Amino acid sequence: MIELYALTDHPAPSLPDGASLSTVAHAGLAFVWGPAPTPTELSPELLWRHEELLEKLMEDRDILPVRYGTRLPDEAAAAWALCERHHELALALDRVRGAVELSVRVIGTEREPPPADGMSGTEYLRAREQTSTARASALRTVHEPLSLSARASSERAPRAAGELVRAAYLVDREAVQEFAATVTRLQAAHPRLRLLCTGPWPPYSFSET
């Protein structure tokens, strides 16, 4: 059993030393794969190892990450999948070529409303409206300008308390510093918000493999 890590161009630079990775290639594309780890259960250690390998790969090549846990019986099965989906995979890699992913979270610094079970119905609706208004404002003043600095963007549902925006941006490698400077300017312009920018990462949010 093997596990797929990423799609990349072929030929490409040598694989990282000591990573137990191999490639299977067809018509200018290659899957990077390695032996499927055991045990098969998801663990923080396996996730970190997967992430570490992808970050090493992206240092000197364009990659399209493959969804974590994608396993195939053997190298022949990987070669067949690469051949069968070649046109689709080539287009997907082209979409992220020369770019990386940057993530931005926007946190509201206003005091959080009390839990819903401590509110009256009117208070709860008012708090919901305030949150919705704050989120719409953050999307307009932060997410929209950042989207203009990116090749593509992907907005996701907020997760943490106080989080107004959680988004990923596909940014050209040579524009990463300019994008980060835009985040800094937006932070200065909106002191009531807290902007957290991380990356660059492999373009997970823009991969459909």
Short mmCIF file of C-alpha atoms in Angstrom, two decimals:
data_model
loop_
_atom_site.label_atom_id
_atom_site.label_comp_id
_atom_site.label_asym_id
_atom_site.label_seq_id
_atom_site.Cartn_x
_atom_site.Cartn_y
_atom_site.Cartn_z
CA MET A 1 0.00 0.00 0.00
CA ILE A 2 1.29 3.48 -0.91
CA GLU A 3 0.19 7.00 0.00
CA LEU A 4 0.11 9.90 -2.45
CA TYR A 5 1.51 13.24 -1.31
CA ALA A 6 1.47 15.64 -4.23
CA LEU A 7 1.30 16.17 -7.95
CA THR A 8 4.23 17.96 -9.57
CA ASP A 9 6.01 18.42 -12.86
CA HIS A 10 8.31 15.84 -14.38
CA PRO A 11 11.24 16.10 -14.56
CA ALA A 12 11.73 17.98 -11.28
CA PRO A 13 14.49 18.53 -8.72
CA SER A 14 15.64 15.55 -6.70
CA LEU A 15 13.39 14.47 -3.86
CA PRO A 16 14.38 15.48 -0.29
CA ASP A 17 17.03 13.24 1.25
CA GLY A 18 15.85 10.73 3.82
CA ALA A 19 12.18 11.22 3.06
CA SER A 20 11.40 7.72 1.67
CA LEU A 21 9.62 9.29 -1.27
CA SER A 22 9.41 8.16 -4.89
CA THR A 23 7.72 9.37 -8.06
CA VAL A 24 5.66 7.84 -10.80
CA ALA A 25 5.55 9.90 -13.98
CA HIS A 26 3.55 10.22 -17.17
CA ALA A 27 3.68 12.87 -19.92
CA GLY A 28 5.25 15.68 -17.93
CA LEU A 29 3.48 15.06 -14.63
CA ALA A 30 4.39 12.98 -11.59
CA PHE A 31 2.80 11.81 -8.38
CA VAL A 32 5.08 11.91 -5.35
CA TRP A 33 4.34 8.93 -3.13
CA GLY A 34 5.69 7.01 -0.19
CA PRO A 35 4.96 3.83 1.73
CA ALA A 36 1.62 4.12 3.53
CA PRO A 37 2.36 4.66 7.23
CA THR A 38 1.13 2.32 9.91
CA PRO A 39 -0.95 2.40 11.97
CA THR A 40 -3.61 3.71 9.63
CA GLU A 41 -5.40 5.75 12.32
CA LEU A 42 -5.08 9.51 12.06
CA SER A 43 -2.66 11.00 14.58
CA PRO A 44 -0.98 14.40 15.14
CA GLU A 45 2.39 12.79 14.39
CA LEU A 46 1.25 11.50 10.99
CA LEU A 47 -0.34 14.83 10.09
CA TRP A 48 2.81 16.70 11.04
CA ARG A 49 4.99 14.32 9.03
CA HIS A 50 2.71 14.73 6.00
CA GLU A 51 2.84 18.53 6.32
CA GLU A 52 6.62 18.52 6.78
CA LEU A 53 7.16 16.53 3.60
CA LEU A 54 4.89 18.79 1.55
CA GLU A 55 6.67 21.90 2.80
CA LYS A 56 10.03 20.40 1.83
CA LEU A 57 8.71 19.60 -1.63
CA MET A 58 7.34 23.09 -2.23
CA GLU A 59 10.73 24.69 -1.52
CA ASP A 60 12.03 23.99 -5.02
CA ARG A 61 9.04 22.97 -7.16
CA ASP A 62 5.37 23.65 -7.78
CA ILE A 63 3.12 21.12 -6.09
CA LEU A 64 -0.56 20.37 -5.92
CA PRO A 65 -1.18 18.63 -2.58
CA VAL A 66 -3.13 15.40 -2.63
CA ARG A 67 -5.78 15.02 0.05
CA TYR A 68 -4.31 13.50 3.20
CA GLY A 69 -4.87 9.76 3.47
CA THR A 70 -5.15 9.10 -0.29
CA ARG A 71 -3.85 5.53 -0.60
CA LEU A 72 -3.50 3.17 -3.54
CA PRO A 73 -2.51 -0.49 -3.73
CA ASP A 74 0.81 0.09 -5.48
CA GLU A 75 2.85 2.20 -7.91
CA ALA A 76 1.06 0.68 -10.89
CA ALA A 77 -2.26 1.95 -9.56
CA ALA A 78 -0.77 5.42 -9.16
CA ALA A 79 0.52 5.32 -12.75
CA TRP A 80 -2.92 4.30 -13.99
CA ALA A 81 -4.60 7.15 -12.06
CA LEU A 82 -2.08 9.64 -13.44
CA CYS A 83 -2.70 8.47 -16.99
CA GLU A 84 -6.50 8.28 -16.61
CA ARG A 85 -6.83 11.78 -15.12
CA HIS A 86 -3.90 13.41 -16.88
CA HIS A 87 -5.77 16.30 -18.52
CA GLU A 88 -7.69 17.17 -15.35
CA LEU A 89 -4.56 16.98 -13.20
CA ALA A 90 -2.51 19.08 -15.63
CA LEU A 91 -5.11 21.86 -15.48
CA ALA A 92 -5.23 21.68 -11.68
CA LEU A 93 -1.45 21.98 -11.39
CA ASP A 94 -1.44 24.88 -13.84
CA ARG A 95 -3.92 26.75 -11.62
CA VAL A 96 -1.43 26.82 -8.72
CA ARG A 97 1.80 26.97 -10.68
CA GLY A 98 4.14 29.62 -9.32
CA ALA A 99 1.92 30.30 -6.29
CA VAL A 100 1.61 29.42 -2.61
CA GLU A 101 -1.16 29.65 -0.05
CA LEU A 102 -1.37 32.31 2.65
CA SER A 103 -4.00 32.13 5.38
CA VAL A 104 -5.56 35.10 7.14
CA ARG A 105 -7.83 35.13 10.19
CA VAL A 106 -9.62 38.29 11.29
CA ILE A 107 -10.52 38.45 14.98
CA GLY A 108 -12.84 41.03 16.46
CA THR A 109 -11.42 42.66 19.59
CA GLU A 110 -14.76 43.82 20.96
CA ARG A 111 -15.99 42.06 24.10
CA GLU A 112 -17.67 38.75 23.33
CA PRO A 113 -21.41 38.57 24.11
CA PRO A 114 -22.47 36.32 27.00
CA PRO A 115 -23.63 32.76 26.27
CA ALA A 116 -27.01 32.47 24.57
CA ASP A 117 -28.53 30.71 27.60
CA GLY A 118 -27.88 33.85 29.66
CA MET A 119 -29.70 36.15 27.24
CA SER A 120 -33.26 37.05 26.57
CA GLY A 121 -34.54 36.41 23.06
CA THR A 122 -34.19 40.08 22.18
CA GLU A 123 -30.62 40.25 23.50
CA TYR A 124 -29.66 37.12 21.58
CA LEU A 125 -31.03 38.48 18.31
CA ARG A 126 -29.28 41.80 18.89
CA ALA A 127 -25.96 40.00 19.53
CA ARG A 128 -26.40 37.91 16.39
CA GLU A 129 -27.08 41.04 14.37
CA GLN A 130 -23.99 42.75 15.78
CA THR A 131 -21.82 39.75 14.89
CA SER A 132 -23.28 39.60 11.40
CA THR A 133 -22.63 43.33 10.90
CA ALA A 134 -19.05 43.02 12.17
CA ARG A 135 -18.42 40.06 9.87
CA ALA A 136 -19.80 41.89 6.83
CA SER A 137 -17.59 44.86 7.64
CA ALA A 138 -14.49 42.66 7.98
CA LEU A 139 -15.21 40.98 4.66
CA ARG A 140 -15.53 44.36 2.98
CA THR A 141 -12.54 46.08 4.59
CA VAL A 142 -10.08 43.18 4.83
CA HIS A 143 -11.04 40.17 2.75
CA GLU A 144 -11.96 42.09 -0.40
CA PRO A 145 -8.70 44.12 -0.57
CA LEU A 146 -6.63 41.00 0.11
CA SER A 147 -8.48 39.12 -2.62
CA LEU A 148 -7.37 41.79 -5.08
CA SER A 149 -3.75 41.01 -4.14
CA ALA A 150 -4.18 37.27 -4.76
CA ARG A 151 -4.65 35.05 -7.77
CA ALA A 152 -7.63 33.40 -6.05
CA SER A 153 -9.21 33.28 -2.61
CA SER A 154 -11.25 30.81 -0.59
CA GLU A 155 -13.37 31.90 2.36
CA ARG A 156 -14.25 29.39 5.09
CA ALA A 157 -16.68 29.47 7.98
CA PRO A 158 -15.29 31.06 11.17
CA ARG A 159 -14.49 28.52 13.89
CA ALA A 160 -13.24 30.25 17.02
CA ALA A 161 -15.05 32.72 19.26
CA GLY A 162 -14.59 36.24 17.98
CA GLU A 163 -13.40 35.08 14.57
CA LEU A 164 -14.98 37.14 11.80
CA VAL A 165 -13.11 35.95 8.71
CA ARG A 166 -11.10 32.83 7.94
CA ALA A 167 -9.74 32.80 4.40
CA ALA A 168 -7.01 31.40 2.20
CA TYR A 169 -5.32 33.23 -0.65
CA LEU A 170 -3.42 31.87 -3.63
CA VAL A 171 -0.51 34.28 -3.99
CA ASP A 172 2.28 34.35 -6.57
CA ARG A 173 5.58 33.44 -4.90
CA GLU A 174 7.17 36.76 -5.86
CA ALA A 175 4.19 38.66 -4.38
CA VAL A 176 4.25 37.10 -0.90
CA GLN A 177 6.08 40.03 0.73
CA GLU A 178 3.76 42.53 -0.96
CA PHE A 179 0.74 40.57 0.30
CA ALA A 180 2.14 40.54 3.84
CA ALA A 181 2.71 44.30 3.62
CA THR A 182 -0.93 44.74 2.62
CA VAL A 183 -1.97 42.78 5.72
CA THR A 184 0.20 45.09 7.84
CA ARG A 185 -1.38 48.19 6.29
CA LEU A 186 -4.89 46.84 6.83
CA GLN A 187 -4.05 46.04 10.46
CA ALA A 188 -2.90 49.63 11.01
CA ALA A 189 -6.05 50.97 9.36
CA HIS A 190 -8.37 48.80 11.48
CA PRO A 191 -7.02 48.70 15.06
CA ARG A 192 -10.28 47.23 16.38
CA LEU A 193 -9.51 44.06 14.43
CA ARG A 194 -6.68 41.58 14.88
CA LEU A 195 -5.27 40.14 11.64
CA LEU A 196 -3.30 36.88 11.78
CA CYS A 197 -1.45 35.93 8.60
CA THR A 198 0.33 32.57 8.29
CA GLY A 199 2.20 30.80 5.53
CA PRO A 200 3.34 30.33 2.91
CA TRP A 201 1.79 26.87 2.76
CA PRO A 202 1.25 24.33 0.02
CA PRO A 203 -1.95 25.35 -1.79
CA TYR A 204 -4.29 23.00 0.10
CA SER A 205 -7.38 25.18 -0.34
CA PHE A 206 -6.95 25.27 -4.11
CA SER A 207 -6.41 21.57 -4.68
CA GLU A 208 -9.17 19.26 -5.85
CA THR A 209 -7.07 16.10 -6.27
#
